[in-house]
Tab-separated table of C-alpha atoms and ligand atoms in Angstrom:
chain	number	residue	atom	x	y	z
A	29	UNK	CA	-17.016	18.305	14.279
A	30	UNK	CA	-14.594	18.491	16.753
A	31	UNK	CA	-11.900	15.487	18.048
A	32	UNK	CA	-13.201	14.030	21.253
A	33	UNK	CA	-10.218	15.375	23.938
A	34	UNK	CA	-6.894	13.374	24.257
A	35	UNK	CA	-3.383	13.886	25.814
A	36	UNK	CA	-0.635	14.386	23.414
A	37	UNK	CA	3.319	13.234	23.934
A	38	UNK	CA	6.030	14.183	21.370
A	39	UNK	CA	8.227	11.607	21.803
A	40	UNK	CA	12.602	12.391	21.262
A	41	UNK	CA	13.594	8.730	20.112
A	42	UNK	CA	11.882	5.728	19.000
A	43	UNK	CA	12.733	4.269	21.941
A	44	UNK	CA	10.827	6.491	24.271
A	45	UNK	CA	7.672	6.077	21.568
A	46	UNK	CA	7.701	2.623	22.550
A	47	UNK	CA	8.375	2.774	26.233
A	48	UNK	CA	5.035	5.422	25.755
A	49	UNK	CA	3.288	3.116	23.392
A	50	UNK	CA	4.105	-0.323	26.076
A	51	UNK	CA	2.321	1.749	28.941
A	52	UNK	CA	-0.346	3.045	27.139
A	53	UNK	CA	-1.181	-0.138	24.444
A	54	UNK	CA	-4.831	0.268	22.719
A	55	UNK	CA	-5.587	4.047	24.380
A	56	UNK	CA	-2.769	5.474	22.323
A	57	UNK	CA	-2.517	6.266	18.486
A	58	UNK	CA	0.555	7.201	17.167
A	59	UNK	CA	0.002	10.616	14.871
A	60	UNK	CA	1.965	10.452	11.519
A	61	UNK	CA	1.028	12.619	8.585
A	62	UNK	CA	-2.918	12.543	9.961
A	63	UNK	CA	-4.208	12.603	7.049
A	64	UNK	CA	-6.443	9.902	8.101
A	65	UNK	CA	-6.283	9.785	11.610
A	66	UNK	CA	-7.234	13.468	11.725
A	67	UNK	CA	-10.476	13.248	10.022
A	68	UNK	CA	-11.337	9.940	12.217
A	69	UNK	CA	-10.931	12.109	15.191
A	70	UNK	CA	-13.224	14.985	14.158
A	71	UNK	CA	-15.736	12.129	13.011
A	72	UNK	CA	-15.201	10.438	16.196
A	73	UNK	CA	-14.738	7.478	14.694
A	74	UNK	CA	-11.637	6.615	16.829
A	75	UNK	CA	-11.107	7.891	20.316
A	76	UNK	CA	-7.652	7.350	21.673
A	77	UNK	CA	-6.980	8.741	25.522
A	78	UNK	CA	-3.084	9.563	23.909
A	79	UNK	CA	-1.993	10.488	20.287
A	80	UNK	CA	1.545	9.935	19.928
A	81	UNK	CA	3.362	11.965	17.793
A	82	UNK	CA	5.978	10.270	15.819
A	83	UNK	CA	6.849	13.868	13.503
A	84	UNK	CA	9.855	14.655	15.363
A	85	UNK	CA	11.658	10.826	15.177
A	86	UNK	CA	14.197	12.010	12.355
A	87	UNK	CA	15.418	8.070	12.682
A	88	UNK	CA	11.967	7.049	11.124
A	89	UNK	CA	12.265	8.714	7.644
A	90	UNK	CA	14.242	7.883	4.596
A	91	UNK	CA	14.581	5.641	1.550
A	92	UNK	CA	17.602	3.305	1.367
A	93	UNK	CA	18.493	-0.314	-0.843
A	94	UNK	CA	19.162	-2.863	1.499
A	95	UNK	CA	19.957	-6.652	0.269
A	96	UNK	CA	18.344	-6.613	-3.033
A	97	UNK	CA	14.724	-4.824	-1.227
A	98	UNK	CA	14.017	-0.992	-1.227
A	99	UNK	CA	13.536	0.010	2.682
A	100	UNK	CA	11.617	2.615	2.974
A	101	UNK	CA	11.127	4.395	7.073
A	102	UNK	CA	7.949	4.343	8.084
A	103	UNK	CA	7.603	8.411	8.580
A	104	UNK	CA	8.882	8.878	4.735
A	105	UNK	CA	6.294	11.390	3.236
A	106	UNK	CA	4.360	9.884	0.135
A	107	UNK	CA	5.933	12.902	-2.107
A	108	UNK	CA	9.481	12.222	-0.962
A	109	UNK	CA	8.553	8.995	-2.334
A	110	UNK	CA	7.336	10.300	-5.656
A	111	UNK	CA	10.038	12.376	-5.789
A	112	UNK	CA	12.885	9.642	-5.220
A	113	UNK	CA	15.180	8.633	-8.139
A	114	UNK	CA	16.247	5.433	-6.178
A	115	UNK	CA	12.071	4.617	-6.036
A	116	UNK	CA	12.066	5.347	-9.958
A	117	UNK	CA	14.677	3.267	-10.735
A	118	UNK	CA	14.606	0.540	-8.536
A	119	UNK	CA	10.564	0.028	-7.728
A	120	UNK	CA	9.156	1.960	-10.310
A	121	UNK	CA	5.149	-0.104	-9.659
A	122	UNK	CA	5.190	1.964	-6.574
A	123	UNK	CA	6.825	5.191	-8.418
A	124	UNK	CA	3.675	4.779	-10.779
A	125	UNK	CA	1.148	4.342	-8.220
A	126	UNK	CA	2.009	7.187	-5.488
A	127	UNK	CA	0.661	9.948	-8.002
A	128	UNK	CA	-2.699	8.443	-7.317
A	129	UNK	CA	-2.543	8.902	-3.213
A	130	UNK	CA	-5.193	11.742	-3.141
A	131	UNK	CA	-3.775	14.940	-4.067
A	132	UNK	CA	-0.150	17.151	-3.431
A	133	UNK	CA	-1.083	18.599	-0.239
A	134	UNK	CA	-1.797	14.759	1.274
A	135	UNK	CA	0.933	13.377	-0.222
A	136	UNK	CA	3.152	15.993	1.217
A	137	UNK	CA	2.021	15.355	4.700
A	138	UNK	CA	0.991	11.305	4.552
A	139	UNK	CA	3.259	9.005	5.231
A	140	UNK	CA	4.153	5.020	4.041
A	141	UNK	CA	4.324	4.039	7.483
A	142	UNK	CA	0.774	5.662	7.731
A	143	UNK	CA	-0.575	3.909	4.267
A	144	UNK	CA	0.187	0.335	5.699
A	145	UNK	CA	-0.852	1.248	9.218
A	146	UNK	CA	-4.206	2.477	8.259
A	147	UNK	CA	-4.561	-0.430	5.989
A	148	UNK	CA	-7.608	1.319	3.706
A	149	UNK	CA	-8.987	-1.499	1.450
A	150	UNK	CA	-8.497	1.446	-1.488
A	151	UNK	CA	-5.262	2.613	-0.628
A	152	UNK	CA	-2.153	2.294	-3.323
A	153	UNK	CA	0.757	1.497	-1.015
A	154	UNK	CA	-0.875	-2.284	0.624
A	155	UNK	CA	-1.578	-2.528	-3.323
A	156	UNK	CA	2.207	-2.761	-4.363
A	157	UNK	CA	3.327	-4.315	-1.321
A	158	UNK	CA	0.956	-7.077	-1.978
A	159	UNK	CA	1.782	-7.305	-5.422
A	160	UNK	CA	5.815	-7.529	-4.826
A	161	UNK	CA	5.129	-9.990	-1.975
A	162	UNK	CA	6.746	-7.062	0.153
A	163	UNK	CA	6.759	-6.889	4.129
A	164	UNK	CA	6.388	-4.726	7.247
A	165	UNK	CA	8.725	-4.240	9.670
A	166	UNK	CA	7.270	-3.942	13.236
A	167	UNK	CA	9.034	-2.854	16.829
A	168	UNK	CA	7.679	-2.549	20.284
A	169	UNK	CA	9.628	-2.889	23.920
A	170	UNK	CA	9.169	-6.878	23.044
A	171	UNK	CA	11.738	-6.489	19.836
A	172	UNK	CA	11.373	-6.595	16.503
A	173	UNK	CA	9.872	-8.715	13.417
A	174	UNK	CA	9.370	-8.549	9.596
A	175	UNK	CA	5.821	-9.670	8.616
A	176	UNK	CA	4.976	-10.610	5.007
A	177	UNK	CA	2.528	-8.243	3.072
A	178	UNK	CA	0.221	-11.560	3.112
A	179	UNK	CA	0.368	-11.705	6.562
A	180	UNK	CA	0.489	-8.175	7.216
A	181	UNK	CA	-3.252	-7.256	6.185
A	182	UNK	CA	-5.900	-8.628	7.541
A	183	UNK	CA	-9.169	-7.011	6.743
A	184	UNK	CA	-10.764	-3.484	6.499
A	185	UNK	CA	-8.648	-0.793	8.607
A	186	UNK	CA	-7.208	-4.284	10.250
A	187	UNK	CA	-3.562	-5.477	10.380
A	188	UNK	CA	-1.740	-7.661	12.251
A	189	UNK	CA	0.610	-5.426	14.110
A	190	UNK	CA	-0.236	-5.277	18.357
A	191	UNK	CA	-1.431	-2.261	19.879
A	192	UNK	CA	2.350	-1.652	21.293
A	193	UNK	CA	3.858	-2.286	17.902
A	194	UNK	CA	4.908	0.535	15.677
A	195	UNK	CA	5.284	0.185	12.099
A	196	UNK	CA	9.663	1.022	11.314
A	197	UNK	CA	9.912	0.254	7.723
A	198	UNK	CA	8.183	-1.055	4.424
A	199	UNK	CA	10.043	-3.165	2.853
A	200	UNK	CA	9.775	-3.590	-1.307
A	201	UNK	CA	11.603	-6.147	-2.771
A	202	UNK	CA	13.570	-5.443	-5.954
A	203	UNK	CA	12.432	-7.204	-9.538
A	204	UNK	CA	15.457	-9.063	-11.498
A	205	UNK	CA	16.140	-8.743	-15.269
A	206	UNK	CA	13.283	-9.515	-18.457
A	207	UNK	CA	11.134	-8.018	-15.568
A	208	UNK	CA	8.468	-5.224	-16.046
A	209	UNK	CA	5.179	-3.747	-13.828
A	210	UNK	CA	2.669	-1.558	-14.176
A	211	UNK	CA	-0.065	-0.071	-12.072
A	212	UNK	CA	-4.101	1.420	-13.269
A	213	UNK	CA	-6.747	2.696	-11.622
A	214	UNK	CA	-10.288	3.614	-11.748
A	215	UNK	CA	-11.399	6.793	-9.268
A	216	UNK	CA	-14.686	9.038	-9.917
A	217	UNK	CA	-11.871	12.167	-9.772
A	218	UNK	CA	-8.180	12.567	-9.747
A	219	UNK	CA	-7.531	12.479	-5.930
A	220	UNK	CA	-10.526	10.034	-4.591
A	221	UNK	CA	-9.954	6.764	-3.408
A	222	UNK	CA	-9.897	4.165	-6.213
A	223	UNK	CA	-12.986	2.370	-7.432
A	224	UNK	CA	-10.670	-0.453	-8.492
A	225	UNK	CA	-6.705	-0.872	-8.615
A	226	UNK	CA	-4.545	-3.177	-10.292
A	227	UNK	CA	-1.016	-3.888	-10.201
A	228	UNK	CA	0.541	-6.581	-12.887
A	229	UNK	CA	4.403	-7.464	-12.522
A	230	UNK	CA	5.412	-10.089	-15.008
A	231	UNK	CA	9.042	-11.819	-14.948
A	232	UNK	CA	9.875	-13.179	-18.555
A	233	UNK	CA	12.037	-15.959	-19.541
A	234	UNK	CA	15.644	-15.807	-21.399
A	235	UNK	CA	13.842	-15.440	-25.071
A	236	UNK	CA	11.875	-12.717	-23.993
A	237	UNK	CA	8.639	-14.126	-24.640
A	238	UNK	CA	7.351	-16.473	-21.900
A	239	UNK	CA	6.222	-15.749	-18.692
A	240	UNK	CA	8.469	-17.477	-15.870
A	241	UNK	CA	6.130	-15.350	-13.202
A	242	UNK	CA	3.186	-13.426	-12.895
A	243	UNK	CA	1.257	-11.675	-9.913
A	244	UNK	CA	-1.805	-9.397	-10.444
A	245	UNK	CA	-3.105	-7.365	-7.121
A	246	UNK	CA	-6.081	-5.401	-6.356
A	247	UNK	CA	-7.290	-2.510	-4.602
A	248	UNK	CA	-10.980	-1.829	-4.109
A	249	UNK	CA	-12.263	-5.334	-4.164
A	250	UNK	CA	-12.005	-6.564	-1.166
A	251	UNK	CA	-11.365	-5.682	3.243
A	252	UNK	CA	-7.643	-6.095	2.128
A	253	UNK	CA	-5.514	-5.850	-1.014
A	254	UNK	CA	-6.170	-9.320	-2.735
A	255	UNK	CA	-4.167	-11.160	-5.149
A	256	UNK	CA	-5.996	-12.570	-8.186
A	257	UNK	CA	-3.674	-16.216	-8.116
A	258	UNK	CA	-5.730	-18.368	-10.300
A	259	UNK	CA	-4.802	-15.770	-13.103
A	260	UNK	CA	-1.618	-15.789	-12.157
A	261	UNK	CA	-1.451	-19.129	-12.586
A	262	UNK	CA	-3.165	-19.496	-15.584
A	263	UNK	CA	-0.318	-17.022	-16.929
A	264	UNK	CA	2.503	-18.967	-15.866
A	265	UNK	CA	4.621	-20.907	-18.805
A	266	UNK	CA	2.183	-18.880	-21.426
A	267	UNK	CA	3.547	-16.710	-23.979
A	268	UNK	CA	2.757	-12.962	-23.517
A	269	UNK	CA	0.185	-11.544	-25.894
A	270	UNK	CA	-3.683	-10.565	-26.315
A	271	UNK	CA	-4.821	-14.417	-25.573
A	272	UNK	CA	-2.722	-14.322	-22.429
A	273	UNK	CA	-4.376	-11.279	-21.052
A	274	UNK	CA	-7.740	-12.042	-22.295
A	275	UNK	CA	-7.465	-15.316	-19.914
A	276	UNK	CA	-6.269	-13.730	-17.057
A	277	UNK	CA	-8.993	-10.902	-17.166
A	278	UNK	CA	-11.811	-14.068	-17.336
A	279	UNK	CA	-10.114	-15.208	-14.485
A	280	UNK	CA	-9.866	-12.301	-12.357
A	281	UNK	CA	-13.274	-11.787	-13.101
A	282	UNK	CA	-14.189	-15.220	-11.624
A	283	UNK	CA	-12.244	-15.380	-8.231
A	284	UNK	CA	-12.547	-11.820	-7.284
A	285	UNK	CA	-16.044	-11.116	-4.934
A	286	UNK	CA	-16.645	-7.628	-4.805
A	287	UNK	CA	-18.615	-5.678	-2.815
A	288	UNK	CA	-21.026	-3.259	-3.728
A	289	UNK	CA	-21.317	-0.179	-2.261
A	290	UNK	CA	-23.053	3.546	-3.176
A	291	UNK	CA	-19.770	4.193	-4.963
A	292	UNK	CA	-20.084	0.999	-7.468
A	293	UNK	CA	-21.911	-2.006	-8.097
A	294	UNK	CA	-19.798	-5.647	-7.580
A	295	UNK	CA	-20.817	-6.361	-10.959
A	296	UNK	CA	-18.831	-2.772	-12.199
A	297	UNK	CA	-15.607	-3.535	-9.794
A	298	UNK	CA	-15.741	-6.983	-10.915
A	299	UNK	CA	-15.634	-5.880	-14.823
A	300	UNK	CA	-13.257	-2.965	-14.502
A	301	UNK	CA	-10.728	-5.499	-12.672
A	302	UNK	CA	-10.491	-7.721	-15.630
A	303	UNK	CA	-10.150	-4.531	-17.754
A	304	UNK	CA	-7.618	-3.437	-15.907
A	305	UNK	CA	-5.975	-6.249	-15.244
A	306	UNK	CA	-5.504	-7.027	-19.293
A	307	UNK	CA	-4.572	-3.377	-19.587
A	308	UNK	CA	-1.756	-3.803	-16.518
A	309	UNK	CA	-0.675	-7.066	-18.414
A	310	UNK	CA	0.043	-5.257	-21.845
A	311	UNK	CA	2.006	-2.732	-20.813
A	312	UNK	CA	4.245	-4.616	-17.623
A	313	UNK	CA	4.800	-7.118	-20.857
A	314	UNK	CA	6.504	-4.203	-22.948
A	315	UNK	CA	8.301	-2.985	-20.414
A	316	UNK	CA	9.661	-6.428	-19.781
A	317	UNK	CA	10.899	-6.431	-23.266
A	318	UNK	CA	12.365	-3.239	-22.504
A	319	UNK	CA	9.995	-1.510	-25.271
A	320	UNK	CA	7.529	1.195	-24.875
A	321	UNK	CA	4.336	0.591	-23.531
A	322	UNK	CA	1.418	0.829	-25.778
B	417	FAD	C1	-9.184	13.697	0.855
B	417	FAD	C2	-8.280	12.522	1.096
B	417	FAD	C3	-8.050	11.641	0.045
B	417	FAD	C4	-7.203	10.542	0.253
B	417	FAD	N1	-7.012	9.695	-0.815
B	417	FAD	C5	-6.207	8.630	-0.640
B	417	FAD	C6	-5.964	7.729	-1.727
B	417	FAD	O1	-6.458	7.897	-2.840
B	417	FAD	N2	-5.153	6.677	-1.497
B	417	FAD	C7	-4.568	6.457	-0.260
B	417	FAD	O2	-3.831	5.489	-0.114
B	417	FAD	N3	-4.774	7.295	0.762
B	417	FAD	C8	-5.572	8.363	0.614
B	417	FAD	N4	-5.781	9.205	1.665
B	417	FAD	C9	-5.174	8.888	2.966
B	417	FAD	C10	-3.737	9.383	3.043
B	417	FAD	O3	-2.940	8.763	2.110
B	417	FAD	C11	-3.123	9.107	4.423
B	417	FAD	O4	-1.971	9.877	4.446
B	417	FAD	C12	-2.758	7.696	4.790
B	417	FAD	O5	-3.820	6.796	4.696
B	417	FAD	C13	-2.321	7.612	6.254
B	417	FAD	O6	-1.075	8.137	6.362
B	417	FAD	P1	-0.759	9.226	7.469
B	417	FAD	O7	0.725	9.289	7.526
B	417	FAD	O8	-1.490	10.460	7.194
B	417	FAD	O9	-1.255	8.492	8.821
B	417	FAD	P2	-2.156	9.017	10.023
B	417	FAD	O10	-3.423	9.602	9.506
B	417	FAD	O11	-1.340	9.827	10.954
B	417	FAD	O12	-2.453	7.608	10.729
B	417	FAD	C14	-3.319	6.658	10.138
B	417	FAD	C15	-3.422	5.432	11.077
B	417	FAD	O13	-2.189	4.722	11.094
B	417	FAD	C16	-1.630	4.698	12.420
B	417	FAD	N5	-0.183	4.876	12.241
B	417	FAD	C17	0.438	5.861	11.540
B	417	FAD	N6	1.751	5.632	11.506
B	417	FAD	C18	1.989	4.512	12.204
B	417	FAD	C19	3.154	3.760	12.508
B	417	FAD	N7	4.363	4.123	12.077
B	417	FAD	N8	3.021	2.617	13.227
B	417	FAD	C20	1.798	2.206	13.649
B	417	FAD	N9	0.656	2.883	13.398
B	417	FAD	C21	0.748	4.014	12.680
B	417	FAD	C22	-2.311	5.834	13.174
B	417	FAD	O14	-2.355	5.599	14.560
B	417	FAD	C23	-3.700	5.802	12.542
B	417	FAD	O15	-4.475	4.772	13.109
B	417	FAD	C24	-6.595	10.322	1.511
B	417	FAD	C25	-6.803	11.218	2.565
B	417	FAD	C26	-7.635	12.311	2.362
B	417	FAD	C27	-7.856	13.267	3.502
């Protein structure tokens, strides 16, 4: 199918994007890699009078450490992120999940800014922000604010940024020491959207063996990404190991609510979660130890 017809603006700065984006409010869509937007035009399942392209705003893109958080620009490409030795080292959970945003030529053209924007229930990026209790950055002619992950996403394709708000930066905050992460997935093929994600980050006391914090997040099960906290709980003050996980997965698989869909059953999401979950566990545990993952 074709895109229903719309005016198009390139815009020079940011500022003139939001001047544009002020006038225009809910009739505009700013265009950033399109990889989503594109498709929902030629589906017609969004009509926008005005796309707004924000491709030319150099300002937007880049990866930089900022006060003990990894800022990365909205308009930074997914492979620039994959790609990034400061990402590696510094947020490696959201080094590990990127390879699993559909395949080279998206990643190449999608964006971060895009990932949270869009706000797909499936989609990696809300996944680790959730999971490192991470934020957004939003600007319009109003000014500016910094809204928590938690706050951030709201429900399917639903956040809580205004129609004259553009998303600047995604901020990832940085793990301290006896710290380790890890991030699975379950897709039909390399390149769908996940069936079920799970990202485990797990912050171990001084003798290396009990866990000070724990926080396990989901893709897949839910309008939003969701946080499984009873397991996290339940992990807190325990000592790592097979009896650890094992209770976490139970509990994962008894506060998460599923839906089911023609891609999976609730009962198969719900099942995988804990799998993955105990799996996640394991290996952020090793690398907390600073050992190899098994
Ligand atoms: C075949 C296929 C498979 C895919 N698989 C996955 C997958 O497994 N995991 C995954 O996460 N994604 C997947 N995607 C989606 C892809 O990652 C997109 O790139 C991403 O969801 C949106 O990023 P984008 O930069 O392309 O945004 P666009 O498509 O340009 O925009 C998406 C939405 O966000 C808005 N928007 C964009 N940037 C901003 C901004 N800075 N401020 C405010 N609003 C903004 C747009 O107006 C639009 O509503 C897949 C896409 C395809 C086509």
């Amino acid at each position: 199918m074709k895109p229903p017809r719309f005016r198009y603006h390139a815009p020079e700065s940011l500022d003139e994007a939001l001047a544009v984006l002020a006038e225009t409010g809910d009739e505009a869509k700013p265009l950033a890699g399109g990889q989503s937007l594109i498709p929902m035009l030629n589906m017609r399942l969004a009509r926008p009078s005005l796309l707004i392209d924000l491709n030319g705003l150099s300002e937007l893109a880049g990866i930089e450490l900022r006060d003990g958080v990894l800022v990365v620009r909205a308009m930074t490409r997914h492979r620039a992120v994959e790609r990034s030795p400061l990402v590696a080292e510094h947020v490696p959970l959201l080094a590990e999940a990127i390879p699993w945003v559909g395949h080279l030529p998206i990643r190449t053209r999608g964006t971060i800014g895009g990932s949270v924007a869009h706000a797909d229930p499936a989609a990696e990026v809300p996944g680790v922000l959730v999971a490192l209790d991470g934020a957004v950055r939003l600007a319009s002619r109003r000014g500016e604010r910094l809204v928590s992950a938690d706050e951030f996403f709201l429900d399917l394709l639903t956040t809580a940024a205004e129609p004259d708000e553009l998303v600047t930066e995604v901020h990832f905050p940085l793990l301290g020491p006896h710290s380790g992460s890890a991030w699975l997935e379950i897709a039909r093929r390399h390149g769908d959207y996940a069936l079920v994600g799970a990202g485990a980050v797990l912050v171990l006391a001084e003798d290396g063996r009990t866990i000070q914090d724990a926080r396990l997040s989901f893709i897949g099960v839910a309008g939003r990404p969701v946080r499984a906290r009873g397991a996290e709980a339940i992990l807190r003050g325990q000592s790592i190991g097979e009896e650890a996980w094992k209770a976490a997965a139970a509990a994962v698989r008894e506060e998460l609510d599923p839906p089911s869909d023609l891609h999976a059953s609730a009962q198969y999401r719900r099942s995988v979660a804990g799998v993955l979950a105990e799996r996640a566990l394991a290996i952020a545990a090793a690398r907390a130890q600073g050992g190899v993952a098994a």
